[in-house]
Amino acid sequence: MKLLPLMIAIPLGVAFILPLLPKKRPRMADCLAVLATLALLALAAMLIGQSGVYAVGGWRPPVGIVLVLDGLSWLVLITVALVSFLVTVFSARYMEQYTARGRYYALFMLMVAGMNGAVLTGDMFNLYVFIEVAAVASYALVAFGCHEEELEASFKYAVLGSIASSFILLGIALMYCLFGTVNMAHLGQKVSASGLNRAAIFSLVLFIAGFGLKAALVPFHAWLPDAHPSAPAPISAMLSGVLIKAIGVYALIRVLFNVFGVTAQVATALMVLGTISMVVAILMALIQWDLKRLLAYSSISQIGYVMLGFGVGGAVLAAGGSPVIAALGFLGALFHLVNHAVFKSLLFLSSGALEYATGTRQLKEMGGLGKEMPLTAGASLVASLAIGGVPPLNGFFSKLIIILACVSSGHYGFALAAVLVSIFTLAVYMKVQKYAFLGKPAEGRKSVHEVPAAMRIPMTLLAVLCLGMSLMLLPGPKKRVLDPAVQVLMDRDAYIQSVMGVASALGAGQETDMKIAEN
């Protein structure tokens, strides 16, 4: 567990070093950022199968700050590390069209540090702090181009993000007033013992609204369709691929399932919010011609699938139903969360490659790019089929599991909505393929060439992952990677005991030390 602080310290330290590098040598910034994210990926991989608690400064919980590694936090941690590494490789060439690369990477590393901290912390107030670190860095990155469109989108994002943060902070303050602690496991212990009064229920509503805004669920989604098109393509990949999951979906699920304990009403709310997000966002995506705006609405829709899966699993769990069906819902949600991080990052990177080559995001101004940019076209096609749920790609299996969980639990209407939205999703991405890569070049479009190798390599690797990630459902990988994350959501008491048990162990150790000192 001594490695856990490095997941936060490395990106935080590199973020302060990057602006100090010579501006005349931008490659130094590229290399340092790539090496830092590669180190994070290696560290996250080394932690596979491990679980435990790191007490910062040796102070036992609930008084001290703790970092908690379990199956759920590791799954999100490795996803953030993987996407961050590939995006920094892509950025090395893509960001040549911008100045101040050192500042770009510094903000990027702060965002990564905030996400890693939010995933690992076992403390509600530090969860808020890390979320704010990631959010403030992302506000600046959305406005990195400093044009009117970017500044307007960043301002809207910052305003709505600040409202979300206010909801979260107020919810934390209420919980502290009610229970006298901000440690998540200790809060879960006290909530389990005393139940929820009206103030605690109000706090729960604040968390759903605040984290729902961070996750861009409908009707809390207004910032995302503007932020994604305005941000540089690598940042769009980060926002959609991992940011809204780490500081939105993950934080919400951790609080709902491990602190409050999921109830039938909350689970139903997740299913309804997820389904509304799926339907509304995909209908909005159908009418978009700005490629990145289309991808932004699609992200909202896919997050809806994730929330539907969590809601179904929670509903079965709250009703005392079959643990197998509950686990099926959680499995589908977690697998789709990881899958979406991969294929949506690939879609945003391929859109960045198209914009880099053609200078436009408008689908009607493209056409015929498949012959001129074959690798980008192939990568985009793989990601489009994956997100559309075409077998045997990874998106098919995660959607199928969520739909089976809905059917098995008797929620046939939600299952039907998931099937129809998947069909519409495929239609949206066939539209992208038709207007961007097929047919004749748009009138007046200049001849283009394939993007540089540093941009092609991350797209190729992500396309390979889309093809191969279905293997995660084989018994061996599933037991090692996905099942531990599912178990964290299934067993709230085990999470509480894993953290509070460390408190007892530390306390016993300190008392022994005191007796030895007295003797």
Short mmCIF file of N, CA and C in Angstrom, two decimals, residues 129-292:
data_model
loop_
_atom_site.label_atom_id
_atom_site.label_comp_id
_atom_site.label_asym_id
_atom_site.label_seq_id
_atom_site.Cartn_x
_atom_site.Cartn_y
_atom_site.Cartn_z
N VAL A 129 -12.03 17.93 -2.27
CA VAL A 129 -10.80 18.66 -2.63
C VAL A 129 -10.22 18.13 -3.93
N PHE A 130 -10.12 16.82 -4.05
CA PHE A 130 -9.53 16.23 -5.27
C PHE A 130 -10.42 16.46 -6.48
N ILE A 131 -11.73 16.40 -6.28
CA ILE A 131 -12.65 16.70 -7.38
C ILE A 131 -12.44 18.13 -7.87
N GLU A 132 -12.25 19.05 -6.94
CA GLU A 132 -12.03 20.44 -7.32
C GLU A 132 -10.70 20.64 -8.05
N VAL A 133 -9.67 19.93 -7.62
CA VAL A 133 -8.37 20.01 -8.33
C VAL A 133 -8.55 19.58 -9.78
N ALA A 134 -9.21 18.45 -9.99
CA ALA A 134 -9.43 17.96 -11.35
C ALA A 134 -10.34 18.90 -12.14
N ALA A 135 -11.39 19.40 -11.49
CA ALA A 135 -12.36 20.25 -12.19
C ALA A 135 -11.74 21.59 -12.61
N VAL A 136 -11.02 22.24 -11.69
CA VAL A 136 -10.42 23.55 -12.01
C VAL A 136 -9.41 23.41 -13.15
N ALA A 137 -8.61 22.34 -13.13
CA ALA A 137 -7.67 22.11 -14.23
C ALA A 137 -8.42 21.91 -15.54
N SER A 138 -9.53 21.18 -15.50
CA SER A 138 -10.30 20.94 -16.73
C SER A 138 -10.96 22.21 -17.25
N TYR A 139 -11.38 23.13 -16.35
CA TYR A 139 -11.94 24.41 -16.80
C TYR A 139 -10.91 25.15 -17.66
N ALA A 140 -9.67 25.19 -17.17
CA ALA A 140 -8.62 25.90 -17.91
C ALA A 140 -8.28 25.19 -19.21
N LEU A 141 -8.29 23.87 -19.21
CA LEU A 141 -7.96 23.12 -20.42
C LEU A 141 -9.01 23.27 -21.50
N VAL A 142 -10.28 23.37 -21.11
CA VAL A 142 -11.34 23.61 -22.11
C VAL A 142 -11.11 24.94 -22.82
N ALA A 143 -10.61 25.94 -22.09
CA ALA A 143 -10.39 27.27 -22.65
C ALA A 143 -8.97 27.44 -23.19
N PHE A 144 -8.25 26.34 -23.41
CA PHE A 144 -6.82 26.46 -23.72
C PHE A 144 -6.56 27.20 -25.03
N GLY A 145 -7.47 27.09 -25.99
CA GLY A 145 -7.27 27.79 -27.26
C GLY A 145 -7.47 29.29 -27.17
N CYS A 146 -8.15 29.76 -26.10
CA CYS A 146 -8.36 31.18 -25.84
C CYS A 146 -9.16 31.90 -26.92
N HIS A 147 -9.91 31.16 -27.74
CA HIS A 147 -10.82 31.80 -28.69
C HIS A 147 -12.18 32.02 -28.02
N GLU A 148 -13.02 32.77 -28.68
CA GLU A 148 -14.32 33.14 -28.09
C GLU A 148 -15.14 31.91 -27.72
N GLU A 149 -15.18 30.92 -28.62
CA GLU A 149 -15.96 29.72 -28.38
C GLU A 149 -15.46 28.97 -27.16
N GLU A 150 -14.12 28.81 -27.06
CA GLU A 150 -13.53 28.09 -25.94
C GLU A 150 -13.79 28.79 -24.61
N LEU A 151 -13.64 30.11 -24.61
CA LEU A 151 -13.84 30.87 -23.37
C LEU A 151 -15.28 30.81 -22.90
N GLU A 152 -16.22 30.90 -23.85
CA GLU A 152 -17.64 30.83 -23.49
C GLU A 152 -17.99 29.46 -22.93
N ALA A 153 -17.49 28.40 -23.58
CA ALA A 153 -17.76 27.04 -23.11
C ALA A 153 -17.15 26.81 -21.73
N SER A 154 -15.92 27.29 -21.53
CA SER A 154 -15.25 27.12 -20.25
C SER A 154 -15.99 27.87 -19.14
N PHE A 155 -16.50 29.06 -19.46
CA PHE A 155 -17.24 29.84 -18.46
C PHE A 155 -18.52 29.10 -18.04
N LYS A 156 -19.25 28.57 -19.02
CA LYS A 156 -20.47 27.81 -18.69
C LYS A 156 -20.12 26.57 -17.87
N TYR A 157 -19.07 25.88 -18.27
CA TYR A 157 -18.62 24.69 -17.55
C TYR A 157 -18.23 25.04 -16.12
N ALA A 158 -17.50 26.16 -15.95
CA ALA A 158 -17.06 26.57 -14.62
C ALA A 158 -18.24 26.95 -13.73
N VAL A 159 -19.22 27.65 -14.29
CA VAL A 159 -20.38 28.07 -13.50
C VAL A 159 -21.18 26.85 -13.03
N LEU A 160 -21.51 25.94 -13.96
CA LEU A 160 -22.28 24.76 -13.58
C LEU A 160 -21.46 23.81 -12.71
N GLY A 161 -20.15 23.73 -12.98
CA GLY A 161 -19.29 22.92 -12.13
C GLY A 161 -19.21 23.45 -10.72
N SER A 162 -19.21 24.77 -10.58
CA SER A 162 -19.18 25.38 -9.25
C SER A 162 -20.48 25.13 -8.49
N ILE A 163 -21.58 25.15 -9.22
CA ILE A 163 -22.87 24.82 -8.59
C ILE A 163 -22.85 23.37 -8.09
N ALA A 164 -22.33 22.47 -8.93
CA ALA A 164 -22.22 21.06 -8.52
C ALA A 164 -21.34 20.92 -7.29
N SER A 165 -20.21 21.61 -7.29
CA SER A 165 -19.30 21.54 -6.15
C SER A 165 -19.95 22.09 -4.88
N SER A 166 -20.76 23.13 -5.03
CA SER A 166 -21.47 23.69 -3.87
C SER A 166 -22.45 22.69 -3.29
N PHE A 167 -23.17 21.99 -4.16
CA PHE A 167 -24.09 20.94 -3.70
C PHE A 167 -23.33 19.87 -2.91
N ILE A 168 -22.20 19.44 -3.47
CA ILE A 168 -21.41 18.38 -2.83
C ILE A 168 -20.88 18.84 -1.48
N LEU A 169 -20.33 20.06 -1.44
CA LEU A 169 -19.76 20.56 -0.19
C LEU A 169 -20.84 20.75 0.87
N LEU A 170 -22.01 21.24 0.47
CA LEU A 170 -23.11 21.39 1.42
C LEU A 170 -23.56 20.04 1.94
N GLY A 171 -23.61 19.04 1.05
CA GLY A 171 -23.98 17.69 1.48
C GLY A 171 -22.98 17.13 2.49
N ILE A 172 -21.69 17.36 2.25
CA ILE A 172 -20.66 16.89 3.19
C ILE A 172 -20.80 17.60 4.53
N ALA A 173 -21.05 18.91 4.49
CA ALA A 173 -21.21 19.67 5.74
C ALA A 173 -22.40 19.16 6.55
N LEU A 174 -23.50 18.86 5.88
CA LEU A 174 -24.67 18.33 6.58
C LEU A 174 -24.37 16.97 7.22
N MET A 175 -23.68 16.12 6.48
CA MET A 175 -23.34 14.81 7.01
C MET A 175 -22.41 14.93 8.22
N TYR A 176 -21.49 15.88 8.17
CA TYR A 176 -20.58 16.07 9.30
C TYR A 176 -21.35 16.59 10.53
N CYS A 177 -22.28 17.50 10.28
CA CYS A 177 -23.10 18.00 11.40
C CYS A 177 -23.93 16.89 12.02
N LEU A 178 -24.43 15.97 11.18
CA LEU A 178 -25.29 14.91 11.68
C LEU A 178 -24.52 13.80 12.38
N PHE A 179 -23.35 13.44 11.84
CA PHE A 179 -22.67 12.24 12.31
C PHE A 179 -21.28 12.50 12.88
N GLY A 180 -20.75 13.72 12.75
CA GLY A 180 -19.49 14.06 13.37
C GLY A 180 -18.26 13.43 12.75
N THR A 181 -18.34 13.00 11.50
CA THR A 181 -17.19 12.39 10.82
C THR A 181 -17.32 12.60 9.32
N VAL A 182 -16.17 12.58 8.63
CA VAL A 182 -16.20 12.66 7.16
C VAL A 182 -15.54 11.43 6.54
N ASN A 183 -15.05 10.51 7.36
CA ASN A 183 -14.52 9.26 6.83
C ASN A 183 -15.67 8.44 6.26
N MET A 184 -15.53 7.97 5.03
CA MET A 184 -16.64 7.30 4.35
C MET A 184 -17.09 6.03 5.08
N ALA A 185 -16.12 5.21 5.48
CA ALA A 185 -16.47 3.97 6.16
C ALA A 185 -17.13 4.24 7.51
N HIS A 186 -16.61 5.23 8.24
CA HIS A 186 -17.19 5.58 9.53
C HIS A 186 -18.60 6.15 9.35
N LEU A 187 -18.78 6.97 8.29
CA LEU A 187 -20.12 7.48 7.98
C LEU A 187 -21.06 6.33 7.66
N GLY A 188 -20.59 5.38 6.83
CA GLY A 188 -21.42 4.23 6.49
C GLY A 188 -21.81 3.44 7.72
N GLN A 189 -20.88 3.30 8.66
CA GLN A 189 -21.14 2.59 9.92
C GLN A 189 -22.23 3.29 10.72
N LYS A 190 -22.13 4.62 10.82
CA LYS A 190 -23.11 5.38 11.61
C LYS A 190 -24.47 5.45 10.93
N VAL A 191 -24.47 5.59 9.61
CA VAL A 191 -25.73 5.61 8.87
C VAL A 191 -26.43 4.26 9.00
N SER A 192 -25.66 3.20 8.92
CA SER A 192 -26.23 1.86 9.05
C SER A 192 -26.86 1.65 10.43
N ALA A 193 -26.23 2.23 11.45
CA ALA A 193 -26.73 2.05 12.82
C ALA A 193 -27.95 2.91 13.12
N SER A 194 -27.96 4.15 12.62
CA SER A 194 -29.01 5.09 13.00
C SER A 194 -30.08 5.30 11.93
N GLY A 195 -29.80 4.94 10.69
CA GLY A 195 -30.75 5.19 9.61
C GLY A 195 -30.67 6.63 9.12
N LEU A 196 -31.55 6.98 8.18
CA LEU A 196 -31.53 8.30 7.56
C LEU A 196 -32.72 9.14 8.03
N ASN A 197 -32.41 10.31 8.57
CA ASN A 197 -33.49 11.26 8.87
C ASN A 197 -33.66 12.19 7.68
N ARG A 198 -34.50 13.21 7.84
CA ARG A 198 -34.79 14.09 6.70
C ARG A 198 -33.57 14.88 6.25
N ALA A 199 -32.74 15.30 7.20
CA ALA A 199 -31.54 16.05 6.83
C ALA A 199 -30.57 15.17 6.05
N ALA A 200 -30.43 13.92 6.44
CA ALA A 200 -29.54 13.00 5.72
C ALA A 200 -30.08 12.70 4.32
N ILE A 201 -31.41 12.59 4.21
CA ILE A 201 -32.01 12.36 2.90
C ILE A 201 -31.80 13.58 2.00
N PHE A 202 -31.91 14.77 2.57
CA PHE A 202 -31.64 16.00 1.81
C PHE A 202 -30.18 16.02 1.34
N SER A 203 -29.28 15.58 2.21
CA SER A 203 -27.87 15.50 1.84
C SER A 203 -27.68 14.52 0.69
N LEU A 204 -28.39 13.41 0.73
CA LEU A 204 -28.33 12.41 -0.34
C LEU A 204 -28.78 13.01 -1.67
N VAL A 205 -29.85 13.80 -1.63
CA VAL A 205 -30.34 14.46 -2.84
C VAL A 205 -29.30 15.44 -3.38
N LEU A 206 -28.64 16.16 -2.49
CA LEU A 206 -27.58 17.09 -2.90
C LEU A 206 -26.44 16.34 -3.60
N PHE A 207 -26.08 15.19 -3.07
CA PHE A 207 -25.01 14.40 -3.69
C PHE A 207 -25.42 13.92 -5.08
N ILE A 208 -26.65 13.47 -5.22
CA ILE A 208 -27.12 13.00 -6.53
C ILE A 208 -27.10 14.14 -7.54
N ALA A 209 -27.55 15.33 -7.12
CA ALA A 209 -27.54 16.48 -8.02
C ALA A 209 -26.11 16.93 -8.34
N GLY A 210 -25.25 16.99 -7.31
CA GLY A 210 -23.88 17.46 -7.52
C GLY A 210 -23.07 16.51 -8.38
N PHE A 211 -23.07 15.24 -8.03
CA PHE A 211 -22.31 14.28 -8.82
C PHE A 211 -22.98 14.03 -10.17
N GLY A 212 -24.31 14.18 -10.22
CA GLY A 212 -25.01 14.06 -11.51
C GLY A 212 -24.58 15.15 -12.48
N LEU A 213 -24.35 16.36 -11.95
CA LEU A 213 -23.81 17.45 -12.78
C LEU A 213 -22.40 17.13 -13.25
N LYS A 214 -21.57 16.60 -12.38
CA LYS A 214 -20.20 16.23 -12.77
C LYS A 214 -20.20 15.12 -13.82
N ALA A 215 -21.17 14.20 -13.71
CA ALA A 215 -21.26 13.09 -14.66
C ALA A 215 -22.02 13.46 -15.92
N ALA A 216 -22.63 14.65 -15.95
CA ALA A 216 -23.39 15.15 -17.11
C ALA A 216 -24.61 14.29 -17.43
N LEU A 217 -25.30 13.81 -16.40
CA LEU A 217 -26.56 13.11 -16.62
C LEU A 217 -27.65 14.12 -16.97
N VAL A 218 -28.58 13.74 -17.83
CA VAL A 218 -29.76 14.56 -18.10
C VAL A 218 -30.61 14.56 -16.84
N PRO A 219 -31.07 15.70 -16.33
CA PRO A 219 -31.06 17.05 -16.91
C PRO A 219 -29.90 17.94 -16.44
N PHE A 220 -28.80 17.34 -16.00
CA PHE A 220 -27.66 18.11 -15.48
C PHE A 220 -26.53 18.22 -16.51
N HIS A 221 -26.85 18.12 -17.78
CA HIS A 221 -25.84 17.89 -18.81
C HIS A 221 -25.46 19.12 -19.61
N ALA A 222 -26.01 20.28 -19.34
CA ALA A 222 -25.93 21.41 -20.27
C ALA A 222 -24.51 21.85 -20.60
N TRP A 223 -23.57 21.63 -19.68
CA TRP A 223 -22.20 22.10 -19.91
C TRP A 223 -21.43 21.25 -20.91
N LEU A 224 -21.74 19.95 -20.98
CA LEU A 224 -20.88 19.03 -21.72
C LEU A 224 -20.91 19.22 -23.24
N PRO A 225 -22.08 19.42 -23.89
CA PRO A 225 -22.06 19.59 -25.35
C PRO A 225 -21.29 20.82 -25.83
N ASP A 226 -21.10 21.81 -24.97
CA ASP A 226 -20.28 22.96 -25.35
C ASP A 226 -18.81 22.74 -25.02
N ALA A 227 -18.53 22.10 -23.89
CA ALA A 227 -17.15 21.92 -23.45
C ALA A 227 -16.37 20.99 -24.37
N HIS A 228 -16.99 19.89 -24.79
CA HIS A 228 -16.28 18.92 -25.60
C HIS A 228 -15.84 19.47 -26.96
N PRO A 229 -16.73 20.12 -27.72
CA PRO A 229 -16.28 20.64 -29.02
C PRO A 229 -15.22 21.71 -28.89
N SER A 230 -15.23 22.47 -27.80
CA SER A 230 -14.31 23.60 -27.65
C SER A 230 -12.93 23.18 -27.21
N ALA A 231 -12.83 22.13 -26.41
CA ALA A 231 -11.55 21.70 -25.87
C ALA A 231 -10.68 21.08 -26.96
N PRO A 232 -9.35 21.11 -26.79
CA PRO A 232 -8.48 20.34 -27.69
C PRO A 232 -8.89 18.87 -27.66
N ALA A 233 -8.73 18.16 -28.77
CA ALA A 233 -9.20 16.77 -28.88
C ALA A 233 -8.68 15.87 -27.77
N PRO A 234 -7.40 15.96 -27.37
CA PRO A 234 -6.94 15.10 -26.27
C PRO A 234 -7.69 15.36 -24.97
N ILE A 235 -8.05 16.61 -24.72
CA ILE A 235 -8.79 16.93 -23.50
C ILE A 235 -10.23 16.45 -23.60
N SER A 236 -10.81 16.51 -24.79
CA SER A 236 -12.14 15.94 -24.99
C SER A 236 -12.13 14.46 -24.67
N ALA A 237 -11.06 13.76 -25.11
CA ALA A 237 -10.93 12.33 -24.82
C ALA A 237 -10.84 12.09 -23.31
N MET A 238 -10.12 12.96 -22.61
CA MET A 238 -10.00 12.82 -21.16
C MET A 238 -11.32 13.13 -20.46
N LEU A 239 -11.99 14.20 -20.89
CA LEU A 239 -13.25 14.58 -20.25
C LEU A 239 -14.27 13.47 -20.37
N SER A 240 -14.44 12.97 -21.59
CA SER A 240 -15.45 11.94 -21.82
C SER A 240 -14.97 10.57 -21.40
N GLY A 241 -13.68 10.29 -21.64
CA GLY A 241 -13.17 8.96 -21.36
C GLY A 241 -13.07 8.64 -19.89
N VAL A 242 -12.57 9.59 -19.08
CA VAL A 242 -12.33 9.26 -17.67
C VAL A 242 -12.81 10.32 -16.67
N LEU A 243 -12.80 11.60 -17.02
CA LEU A 243 -13.10 12.61 -16.01
C LEU A 243 -14.52 12.50 -15.48
N ILE A 244 -15.51 12.44 -16.38
CA ILE A 244 -16.89 12.38 -15.91
C ILE A 244 -17.17 11.07 -15.17
N LYS A 245 -16.33 10.07 -15.38
CA LYS A 245 -16.49 8.80 -14.66
C LYS A 245 -15.84 8.88 -13.28
N ALA A 246 -14.61 9.41 -13.22
CA ALA A 246 -13.88 9.43 -11.95
C ALA A 246 -14.49 10.37 -10.93
N ILE A 247 -14.83 11.61 -11.36
CA ILE A 247 -15.35 12.59 -10.41
C ILE A 247 -16.87 12.70 -10.44
N GLY A 248 -17.50 11.93 -11.32
CA GLY A 248 -18.95 11.93 -11.40
C GLY A 248 -19.55 10.59 -11.04
N VAL A 249 -19.46 9.64 -11.97
CA VAL A 249 -20.08 8.33 -11.79
C VAL A 249 -19.48 7.58 -10.60
N TYR A 250 -18.15 7.45 -10.59
CA TYR A 250 -17.50 6.70 -9.51
C TYR A 250 -17.81 7.31 -8.15
N ALA A 251 -17.65 8.62 -8.03
CA ALA A 251 -17.88 9.28 -6.74
C ALA A 251 -19.33 9.08 -6.28
N LEU A 252 -20.28 9.20 -7.21
CA LEU A 252 -21.69 9.02 -6.86
C LEU A 252 -21.95 7.59 -6.39
N ILE A 253 -21.44 6.62 -7.13
CA ILE A 253 -21.69 5.22 -6.78
C ILE A 253 -21.03 4.86 -5.46
N ARG A 254 -19.82 5.36 -5.24
CA ARG A 254 -19.12 5.08 -3.99
C ARG A 254 -19.92 5.62 -2.80
N VAL A 255 -20.43 6.84 -2.93
CA VAL A 255 -21.19 7.44 -1.83
C VAL A 255 -22.52 6.73 -1.63
N LEU A 256 -23.22 6.44 -2.72
CA LEU A 256 -24.55 5.82 -2.61
C LEU A 256 -24.47 4.41 -2.04
N PHE A 257 -23.52 3.60 -2.54
CA PHE A 257 -23.49 2.19 -2.18
C PHE A 257 -22.70 1.91 -0.91
N ASN A 258 -21.62 2.64 -0.68
CA ASN A 258 -20.76 2.33 0.46
C ASN A 258 -20.97 3.23 1.66
N VAL A 259 -21.58 4.40 1.47
CA VAL A 259 -21.84 5.29 2.60
C VAL A 259 -23.31 5.23 3.01
N PHE A 260 -24.20 5.55 2.10
CA PHE A 260 -25.62 5.60 2.44
C PHE A 260 -26.27 4.21 2.41
N GLY A 261 -25.80 3.36 1.53
CA GLY A 261 -26.48 2.09 1.33
C GLY A 261 -27.63 2.30 0.38
N VAL A 262 -27.64 1.58 -0.72
CA VAL A 262 -28.64 1.83 -1.75
C VAL A 262 -30.03 1.40 -1.27
N THR A 263 -31.04 2.20 -1.61
CA THR A 263 -32.44 1.90 -1.31
C THR A 263 -33.20 1.73 -2.61
N ALA A 264 -34.41 1.20 -2.51
CA ALA A 264 -35.23 0.99 -3.71
C ALA A 264 -35.51 2.31 -4.42
N GLN A 265 -35.75 3.37 -3.64
CA GLN A 265 -36.05 4.66 -4.24
C GLN A 265 -34.84 5.23 -4.98
N VAL A 266 -33.68 5.12 -4.37
CA VAL A 266 -32.46 5.63 -5.01
C VAL A 266 -32.15 4.81 -6.27
N ALA A 267 -32.29 3.50 -6.19
CA ALA A 267 -32.02 2.66 -7.35
C ALA A 267 -32.96 2.99 -8.50
N THR A 268 -34.24 3.23 -8.18
CA THR A 268 -35.20 3.62 -9.22
C THR A 268 -34.81 4.95 -9.84
N ALA A 269 -34.36 5.89 -9.00
CA ALA A 269 -33.92 7.19 -9.51
C ALA A 269 -32.74 7.03 -10.47
N LEU A 270 -31.80 6.13 -10.15
CA LEU A 270 -30.67 5.88 -11.05
C LEU A 270 -31.14 5.30 -12.39
N MET A 271 -32.09 4.38 -12.33
CA MET A 271 -32.60 3.78 -13.57
C MET A 271 -33.31 4.82 -14.43
N VAL A 272 -34.11 5.65 -13.79
CA VAL A 272 -34.86 6.67 -14.54
C VAL A 272 -33.92 7.72 -15.13
N LEU A 273 -32.97 8.21 -14.31
CA LEU A 273 -32.00 9.19 -14.81
C LEU A 273 -31.16 8.60 -15.94
N GLY A 274 -30.76 7.34 -15.79
CA GLY A 274 -29.98 6.69 -16.82
C GLY A 274 -30.74 6.54 -18.12
N THR A 275 -31.99 6.13 -18.04
CA THR A 275 -32.80 5.92 -19.25
C THR A 275 -33.11 7.24 -19.94
N ILE A 276 -33.45 8.27 -19.16
CA ILE A 276 -33.70 9.58 -19.76
C ILE A 276 -32.45 10.09 -20.46
N SER A 277 -31.29 9.91 -19.82
CA SER A 277 -30.03 10.34 -20.43
C SER A 277 -29.77 9.59 -21.73
N MET A 278 -30.01 8.28 -21.73
CA MET A 278 -29.81 7.48 -22.93
C MET A 278 -30.66 7.98 -24.09
N VAL A 279 -31.94 8.19 -23.82
CA VAL A 279 -32.89 8.50 -24.89
C VAL A 279 -32.72 9.94 -25.39
N VAL A 280 -32.73 10.88 -24.47
CA VAL A 280 -32.66 12.29 -24.87
C VAL A 280 -31.35 12.59 -25.59
N ALA A 281 -30.25 12.12 -25.05
CA ALA A 281 -28.94 12.45 -25.63
C ALA A 281 -28.74 11.83 -27.01
N ILE A 282 -29.19 10.60 -27.22
CA ILE A 282 -28.98 9.99 -28.54
C ILE A 282 -29.85 10.66 -29.59
N LEU A 283 -31.04 11.13 -29.20
CA LEU A 283 -31.87 11.87 -30.16
C LEU A 283 -31.22 13.20 -30.52
N MET A 284 -30.57 13.84 -29.55
CA MET A 284 -29.84 15.07 -29.84
C MET A 284 -28.62 14.79 -30.72
N ALA A 285 -27.97 13.67 -30.51
CA ALA A 285 -26.80 13.33 -31.32
C ALA A 285 -27.18 13.11 -32.78
N LEU A 286 -28.37 12.58 -33.01
CA LEU A 286 -28.81 12.31 -34.38
C LEU A 286 -28.84 13.55 -35.26
N ILE A 287 -29.11 14.70 -34.67
CA ILE A 287 -29.29 15.92 -35.47
C ILE A 287 -28.05 16.80 -35.53
N GLN A 288 -26.93 16.31 -34.98
CA GLN A 288 -25.70 17.12 -34.96
C GLN A 288 -24.88 16.90 -36.22
N TRP A 289 -24.24 18.01 -36.68
CA TRP A 289 -23.30 17.92 -37.81
C TRP A 289 -21.89 18.30 -37.38
N ASP A 290 -21.75 18.91 -36.22
CA ASP A 290 -20.43 19.13 -35.63
C ASP A 290 -20.00 17.81 -34.99
N LEU A 291 -18.92 17.22 -35.49
CA LEU A 291 -18.54 15.87 -35.08
C LEU A 291 -18.31 15.77 -33.57
N LYS A 292 -17.61 16.72 -32.98
CA LYS A 292 -17.32 16.63 -31.55
C LYS A 292 -18.56 16.88 -30.70
#
